[in-house]
Every structure is written in structure tokens, then in C-alpha cells.
């Protein structure tokens, strides 16, 4: 954030690769990252850098918060479901797996070769991983809009908060990430051809195949 502030003060635009401009709420940031945001006034003007969702806003933004790796895989996976109001229950389960490079550069016992090789290890299970608020921030923005618009009687709690149950795992591969999402669909949505829906939603998106 300190470096971005210098860039902005110099009249330039910034794309921040850390987590300092991913969350919109300073208190949420302080809770999850255990320190006070140095420039909370910039959070209101920062744009979450997911072009499949915020392309127009990114084009005009002075500061862009580059999305996290797990959140990108989960948000893009859930996006078509949320845009069509297809969820019958306010819970998304994400079973995610990452290569070792996704564990960061800081050496630790769990990322040593002898610990990772021929192994599969869960970590930060449940609702404790730092990427949780980032994921929930973005999926709830769509969930609230679509739930309020929905006339589907199967949505028992249309204005409740959507919660992510996130289970990340470390795989013995160098890089790569896979997120499998589990959701409960409305009866109507369960009849949709979701392969075609996803293909159409991401048609023309250069970063999604």
C-alpha cells in the first residue's frame, strides 16, 4: 500500500499485487491481516481487478487490487450461477487444491520437498483462510442483487449472506490450481444446460478457457 500511494501521488496508476486493495472495508482488512490499513481512504476508489466482472471499472481505475489465486478460481466458477440467481441455499463449498508455488516464498516445514512429495495436505480448513473475506465480498455482491430480484419461492432466505466453506489443499506439483464448487441449485436452475451457459458467459474472455 505504501508503494502504491507513492505511485498514485506521482500521478500514475497502480496495480497492487498484494492483498492491500482487494478488500473494500478497512475493519475487515484489519481483522484478517492483523494490522491497520495505512491508507483506508484509498479503499473506496480501488477496483477489484477481475476483468470478467469489473472490466469497465478497471479501465478508469487509478488503483487496482489484483485478485488472489484461490479467489479467482472460485469467483469465476461461481459467477454464472450467481448472475442467473441459481442458488437455492446461501452456501458455496469450495474444495480447492494448489501447487506448492501457491504456498508462498517463505520457507516452512509444510512446503519442504520431503513433506510435500507424494502427499496431499489440507490447511486452513473452514472459515479461517485469508482469502475467505475476499471471496465472500465478491460473491455476496452478486448474491444480494440477484436474491432481491428473484421471485423464485425456493429461495428461503433471499437476503441472507452467502457463505463460503473453503477447504484448500497442497498438492505435490510445482504450480496450478483446481477448485471444485458444490452448491444447491433451485429446481428450475437444475434443468439448465450449464455447460452451454458457462461457454456463452466466458466467450470472448481471453483469460478463461
XYZ file of C-alpha atoms in Angstrom:
209
model
C 0.000 0.000 0.000
C 2.853 2.386 0.797
C 4.417 1.907 -2.631
C 1.048 2.298 -4.357
C 0.466 5.569 -2.520
C 3.761 6.922 -3.859
C 2.800 5.850 -7.381
C -0.623 7.498 -7.102
C 0.850 10.692 -5.666
C 3.114 10.822 -8.716
C 0.023 10.866 -10.937
C 0.368 7.297 -12.139
C -1.914 4.276 -11.964
C -1.135 1.237 -9.848
C -1.955 -2.459 -9.964
C -1.247 -3.822 -6.496
C -0.186 -7.465 -6.368
C -0.520 -7.721 -2.595
C -3.817 -8.042 -0.714
C -3.876 -4.394 0.387
C -6.544 -3.253 -2.081
C -8.646 -6.382 -2.503
C -10.987 -5.740 0.427
C -13.305 -2.735 0.488
C -13.709 -2.483 4.252
C -10.813 -1.319 6.453
C -12.106 -3.131 9.543
C -12.388 -6.406 7.625
C -8.843 -5.925 6.374
C -7.544 -5.277 9.898
C -9.346 -8.365 11.248
C -7.945 -10.774 8.664
C -4.485 -9.300 8.125
C -3.841 -8.332 11.762
C -2.784 -4.737 11.163
C -4.387 -1.410 10.326
C -4.587 -0.419 6.679
C -2.207 2.527 6.148
C -4.433 4.306 3.607
C -8.067 3.294 4.215
C -9.286 6.294 2.216
C -7.969 4.609 -0.935
C -10.139 1.512 -0.453
C -13.218 3.345 -1.723
C -11.589 4.141 -5.061
C -9.740 0.855 -5.527
C -11.246 -1.574 -8.046
C -11.132 -5.344 -7.652
C -9.089 -6.449 -10.658
C -11.235 -9.225 -12.087
C -11.859 -8.125 -15.706
C -14.588 -10.713 -16.277
C -16.605 -8.821 -13.661
C -15.226 -5.265 -13.478
C -13.742 -4.560 -16.915
C -15.310 -1.107 -17.295
C -14.323 -0.025 -13.781
C -10.763 -1.276 -14.242
C -10.364 0.808 -17.386
C -10.871 4.027 -15.413
C -9.336 2.980 -12.092
C -6.353 4.688 -10.506
C -5.596 1.707 -8.284
C -6.496 -1.928 -8.973
C -6.284 -4.706 -6.414
C -5.012 -7.796 -8.198
C -7.225 -10.744 -7.153
C -5.865 -13.650 -5.159
C -5.303 -17.034 -6.781
C -7.883 -19.108 -4.925
C -10.489 -16.314 -5.112
C -10.044 -16.038 -8.884
C -10.712 -19.749 -9.380
C -13.729 -19.739 -7.062
C -15.346 -16.462 -8.121
C -15.082 -17.283 -11.831
C -16.560 -20.700 -11.111
C -19.499 -19.273 -9.176
C -20.112 -16.200 -11.315
C -22.581 -17.631 -13.882
C -24.560 -19.335 -11.113
C -24.868 -16.090 -9.159
C -25.668 -13.936 -12.169
C -28.609 -16.199 -13.008
C -29.816 -16.449 -9.397
C -29.441 -20.219 -9.500
C -28.610 -20.948 -5.858
C -31.290 -22.329 -3.572
C -29.105 -22.199 -0.485
C -26.705 -19.465 0.717
C -23.698 -21.786 0.980
C -20.911 -22.457 -1.521
C -18.467 -25.244 -0.720
C -15.089 -24.864 -2.414
C -12.729 -27.840 -2.389
C -9.519 -26.326 -3.750
C -6.063 -27.677 -4.490
C -2.872 -25.734 -5.210
C 0.637 -26.457 -6.371
C 3.494 -25.741 -3.970
C 4.387 -22.390 -5.534
C 0.992 -21.143 -4.370
C 2.078 -21.633 -0.752
C 4.325 -18.581 -0.936
C 8.072 -17.997 -0.866
C 8.588 -18.074 2.885
C 10.226 -21.390 3.852
C 8.193 -23.619 6.137
C 8.193 -27.252 7.119
C 4.962 -27.946 5.275
C 6.376 -26.664 1.962
C 9.631 -28.657 2.078
C 10.023 -31.287 -0.627
C 10.080 -34.209 1.793
C 6.809 -33.053 3.357
C 5.003 -32.321 0.093
C 6.235 -35.067 -2.229
C 3.760 -37.939 -2.692
C 1.427 -36.256 -0.221
C -1.818 -34.269 -0.105
C -2.361 -31.934 2.829
C -5.331 -29.752 3.819
C -4.648 -26.451 5.582
C -6.649 -23.511 6.971
C -9.840 -25.533 6.664
C -13.270 -23.977 7.169
C -13.538 -20.229 7.551
C -10.030 -19.148 8.539
C -8.031 -18.696 5.321
C -7.175 -15.083 4.478
C -8.811 -15.425 1.085
C -12.230 -16.093 2.646
C -13.292 -12.424 3.044
C -12.154 -11.631 -0.489
C -14.246 -14.455 -1.920
C -17.285 -13.643 0.202
C -17.064 -9.953 -0.621
C -17.383 -10.591 -4.338
C -19.885 -13.449 -4.367
C -22.136 -11.617 -1.892
C -22.224 -8.501 -4.046
C -23.913 -10.565 -6.766
C -25.893 -12.777 -4.394
C -27.648 -9.839 -2.749
C -28.625 -8.264 -6.052
C -29.930 -11.432 -7.636
C -31.625 -12.692 -4.459
C -33.506 -9.414 -4.099
C -34.622 -9.607 -7.737
C -35.642 -13.264 -7.567
C -39.271 -14.310 -7.475
C -38.353 -17.976 -7.028
C -40.174 -19.274 -3.959
C -37.430 -21.857 -3.388
C -35.107 -19.117 -2.175
C -35.945 -19.445 1.512
C -33.529 -16.722 2.648
C -33.235 -14.330 -0.308
C -31.429 -11.584 1.604
C -29.171 -13.699 3.798
C -25.407 -13.611 3.498
C -23.789 -16.117 1.196
C -21.081 -18.089 3.000
C -18.069 -19.866 1.557
C -16.905 -23.120 3.129
C -13.347 -23.220 1.890
C -11.071 -26.264 2.023
C -7.657 -25.611 0.452
C -5.150 -28.432 -0.071
C -1.471 -28.512 -1.029
C -0.597 -30.801 -3.941
C 2.864 -32.191 -4.795
C 3.066 -30.255 -8.075
C 5.034 -27.108 -8.896
C 2.119 -24.878 -9.869
C -1.528 -24.903 -10.858
C -4.836 -24.724 -9.065
C -8.148 -26.568 -9.139
C -11.333 -25.535 -7.346
C -14.381 -27.784 -7.271
C -17.556 -25.973 -6.178
C -20.565 -27.597 -4.556
C -23.882 -25.729 -4.462
C -27.593 -26.432 -4.155
C -29.496 -25.269 -7.235
C -33.095 -24.148 -7.466
C -35.356 -26.735 -9.183
C -35.565 -24.538 -12.271
C -31.802 -23.967 -12.453
C -31.125 -27.683 -12.085
C -32.685 -28.197 -15.533
C -30.364 -25.741 -17.302
C -27.599 -26.736 -19.708
C -24.817 -25.320 -17.577
C -22.016 -26.257 -19.944
C -23.604 -24.046 -22.613
C -24.269 -21.285 -20.075
C -20.637 -21.231 -18.934
C -19.374 -21.380 -22.520
C -21.522 -18.399 -23.510
C -20.684 -16.404 -20.355
C -16.951 -16.635 -20.952
C -16.995 -16.492 -24.739
C -14.502 -13.853 -25.817
C -12.820 -13.672 -22.410
C -9.091 -14.040 -23.195
C -8.143 -15.323 -19.727
C -10.816 -18.042 -19.477
C -10.952 -21.290 -21.404
